[in-house]
């Protein structure tokens, strides 16, 4: 079954790689990928302010069931990738990371492998509820772009039991597009993530 999938990535360094990954999937006949934005549209929303950009990204996630984080060298620290991950968790999307550093860019170069973005975001429990956290400066802090509690029943994975942050990578798979035959397997990876989330 084809899944409507939001692709999250760091635009400037990885757009060429991300387009190649998505196009390889569409060649297989799925044509269910969304979340690829023209940079001018993204920049225009950014100029309108953070609230406009957040709304733009939430609208991009609408009607999707899976979020595929295409991870390059610098993706894990990107604020708006983190926001897309946070909103995906709130929405109940399946999640996975696909490393794309090994895909050649427009000049024919590969990059160095980056940190899994899903390892630098997670959830923790307080007496007031379950909250998002992100890693900054080598420690966990409360996530600043969404500060409300997340209802436990909205989570497709086991909620944290304590105030120790549980990263999303503990529940989600990570793959390497270049080294694990992503051209032929990406659809299957996405399907696994969808089923894990009950989507």
Tab-separated table of C-alpha atoms in Angstrom, residues 7-180:
chain	number	residue	atom	x	y	z
A	7	UNK	CA	9.962	13.995	3.817
A	8	UNK	CA	11.860	16.115	6.339
A	9	UNK	CA	15.357	17.306	5.412
A	10	UNK	CA	17.823	20.196	5.639
A	11	UNK	CA	17.166	22.062	2.401
A	12	UNK	CA	20.416	23.878	1.611
A	13	UNK	CA	22.961	21.056	1.767
A	14	UNK	CA	20.691	18.112	0.996
A	15	UNK	CA	18.011	19.184	-1.486
A	16	UNK	CA	19.679	17.412	-4.429
A	17	UNK	CA	20.122	14.218	-2.423
A	18	UNK	CA	16.562	14.390	-1.083
A	19	UNK	CA	15.066	14.884	-4.545
A	20	UNK	CA	16.997	11.871	-5.826
A	21	UNK	CA	15.727	9.726	-2.965
A	22	UNK	CA	12.139	10.823	-3.516
A	23	UNK	CA	12.342	10.432	-7.291
A	24	UNK	CA	13.708	6.906	-6.949
A	25	UNK	CA	10.620	6.094	-4.889
A	26	UNK	CA	8.239	7.668	-7.395
A	27	UNK	CA	9.822	5.712	-10.232
A	28	UNK	CA	8.642	2.624	-8.358
A	29	UNK	CA	5.098	3.900	-8.885
A	30	UNK	CA	4.136	5.036	-5.394
A	31	UNK	CA	3.807	8.776	-6.106
A	32	UNK	CA	2.567	9.384	-2.592
A	33	UNK	CA	5.406	11.581	-1.372
A	34	UNK	CA	4.605	15.031	-0.065
A	35	UNK	CA	6.497	17.558	2.010
A	36	UNK	CA	8.911	18.638	-0.692
A	37	UNK	CA	8.739	22.406	-0.865
A	38	UNK	CA	10.279	24.843	-3.288
A	39	UNK	CA	12.877	26.841	-1.329
A	40	UNK	CA	11.297	30.147	-2.368
A	41	UNK	CA	7.991	29.099	-0.756
A	42	UNK	CA	9.776	28.043	2.431
A	43	UNK	CA	11.780	31.271	2.573
A	44	UNK	CA	8.657	33.367	1.950
A	45	UNK	CA	6.908	31.682	4.885
A	46	UNK	CA	9.995	32.202	7.036
A	47	UNK	CA	9.989	35.938	6.257
A	48	UNK	CA	6.429	36.169	7.551
A	49	UNK	CA	7.638	34.964	10.942
A	50	UNK	CA	7.882	31.785	12.976
A	51	UNK	CA	4.122	31.351	13.390
A	52	UNK	CA	3.561	31.502	9.621
A	53	UNK	CA	6.334	28.991	9.006
A	54	UNK	CA	4.993	26.624	11.659
A	55	UNK	CA	1.539	26.816	10.075
A	56	UNK	CA	3.078	26.143	6.646
A	57	UNK	CA	4.845	23.031	7.954
A	58	UNK	CA	1.750	21.759	9.786
A	59	UNK	CA	-0.225	22.104	6.553
A	60	UNK	CA	2.494	20.143	4.761
A	61	UNK	CA	2.080	17.311	7.269
A	62	UNK	CA	-1.694	17.205	6.854
A	63	UNK	CA	-3.068	13.974	5.376
A	64	UNK	CA	0.225	12.115	5.805
A	65	UNK	CA	0.692	8.950	7.824
A	66	UNK	CA	4.496	8.692	7.890
A	67	UNK	CA	7.357	11.155	8.313
A	68	UNK	CA	10.645	10.094	6.756
A	69	UNK	CA	13.606	12.122	8.036
A	70	UNK	CA	16.264	12.244	5.323
A	71	UNK	CA	19.404	12.760	7.383
A	72	UNK	CA	22.523	14.400	6.035
A	73	UNK	CA	25.563	15.672	7.875
A	74	UNK	CA	23.849	18.662	9.542
A	75	UNK	CA	20.180	17.658	9.677
A	76	UNK	CA	19.981	16.762	13.368
A	77	UNK	CA	20.598	20.332	14.556
A	78	UNK	CA	18.159	21.972	12.134
A	79	UNK	CA	15.377	23.780	14.022
A	80	UNK	CA	12.659	23.241	11.430
A	81	UNK	CA	13.462	19.549	10.983
A	82	UNK	CA	13.013	19.226	14.744
A	83	UNK	CA	9.687	21.024	14.492
A	84	UNK	CA	8.546	18.633	11.750
A	85	UNK	CA	9.524	15.696	13.969
A	86	UNK	CA	7.673	17.177	16.950
A	87	UNK	CA	4.506	17.795	14.947
A	88	UNK	CA	4.733	14.299	13.464
A	89	UNK	CA	4.776	12.779	16.958
A	90	UNK	CA	1.839	14.950	18.024
A	91	UNK	CA	-0.037	13.929	14.856
A	92	UNK	CA	0.713	10.215	15.366
A	93	UNK	CA	2.718	9.691	12.178
A	94	UNK	CA	5.034	6.749	11.824
A	95	UNK	CA	8.662	7.882	11.937
A	96	UNK	CA	11.907	6.682	10.421
A	97	UNK	CA	15.342	8.045	9.608
A	98	UNK	CA	16.998	7.389	6.259
A	99	UNK	CA	20.627	8.484	6.038
A	100	UNK	CA	21.338	10.154	2.693
A	101	UNK	CA	24.949	11.250	3.194
A	102	UNK	CA	26.065	8.504	0.805
A	103	UNK	CA	23.930	9.835	-2.058
A	104	UNK	CA	25.967	12.043	-4.415
A	105	UNK	CA	25.095	15.730	-4.603
A	106	UNK	CA	24.891	17.772	-7.830
A	107	UNK	CA	28.704	17.916	-7.964
A	108	UNK	CA	29.092	14.181	-7.478
A	109	UNK	CA	30.253	14.291	-3.852
A	110	UNK	CA	29.065	12.276	-0.880
A	111	UNK	CA	29.039	13.692	2.659
A	112	UNK	CA	29.915	12.492	6.142
A	113	UNK	CA	27.328	10.623	8.161
A	114	UNK	CA	25.419	12.798	10.624
A	115	UNK	CA	23.707	12.125	13.932
A	116	UNK	CA	20.240	10.585	13.834
A	117	UNK	CA	17.794	13.496	14.329
A	118	UNK	CA	15.418	11.123	16.142
A	119	UNK	CA	18.130	10.469	18.742
A	120	UNK	CA	18.198	14.150	19.701
A	121	UNK	CA	14.491	14.538	20.403
A	122	UNK	CA	12.303	12.625	22.804
A	123	UNK	CA	9.710	12.656	25.553
A	124	UNK	CA	9.757	12.744	29.349
A	125	UNK	CA	7.104	12.580	32.070
A	126	UNK	CA	6.406	15.040	34.866
A	127	UNK	CA	3.566	15.212	37.374
A	128	UNK	CA	1.857	17.580	34.912
A	129	UNK	CA	2.073	15.340	31.850
A	130	UNK	CA	4.314	14.189	29.009
A	131	UNK	CA	6.509	16.763	27.263
A	132	UNK	CA	8.847	17.044	24.309
A	133	UNK	CA	12.584	17.451	24.863
A	134	UNK	CA	15.529	18.189	22.605
A	135	UNK	CA	19.276	17.815	23.001
A	136	UNK	CA	21.158	21.104	23.116
A	137	UNK	CA	24.752	21.630	24.146
A	138	UNK	CA	25.100	18.016	25.196
A	139	UNK	CA	22.089	17.958	27.528
A	140	UNK	CA	18.338	17.511	27.349
A	141	UNK	CA	16.130	20.607	27.618
A	142	UNK	CA	12.411	21.189	27.281
A	143	UNK	CA	11.486	21.638	23.632
A	144	UNK	CA	10.723	25.302	23.032
A	145	UNK	CA	8.623	25.265	19.844
A	146	UNK	CA	5.814	23.203	21.400
A	147	UNK	CA	5.485	23.406	25.169
A	148	UNK	CA	2.108	21.814	25.875
A	149	UNK	CA	1.702	18.354	27.342
A	150	UNK	CA	1.051	15.517	24.898
A	151	UNK	CA	-1.830	13.173	25.773
A	152	UNK	CA	-0.478	9.699	26.468
A	153	UNK	CA	-3.281	8.102	24.440
A	154	UNK	CA	-2.094	9.998	21.342
A	155	UNK	CA	1.230	8.141	21.333
A	156	UNK	CA	1.668	4.985	19.261
A	157	UNK	CA	4.651	3.888	21.361
A	158	UNK	CA	5.068	3.347	25.096
A	159	UNK	CA	5.052	6.645	26.981
A	160	UNK	CA	8.022	7.463	29.234
A	161	UNK	CA	7.499	6.473	32.853
A	162	UNK	CA	9.870	8.987	34.471
A	163	UNK	CA	11.513	12.366	33.905
A	164	UNK	CA	14.373	10.643	32.078
A	165	UNK	CA	14.103	11.562	28.383
A	166	UNK	CA	13.397	8.659	26.045
A	167	UNK	CA	14.635	9.543	22.548
A	168	UNK	CA	12.422	8.763	19.569
A	169	UNK	CA	15.228	6.687	18.060
A	170	UNK	CA	14.430	4.061	20.695
A	171	UNK	CA	11.104	3.419	18.959
A	172	UNK	CA	11.989	4.170	15.324
A	173	UNK	CA	14.223	2.530	12.744
A	174	UNK	CA	17.210	4.037	10.947
A	175	UNK	CA	18.387	3.019	7.498
A	176	UNK	CA	21.168	3.936	5.089
A	177	UNK	CA	19.871	4.719	1.597
A	178	UNK	CA	23.158	4.142	-0.242
A	179	UNK	CA	24.380	1.090	1.677
A	180	UNK	CA	21.072	-0.724	2.157
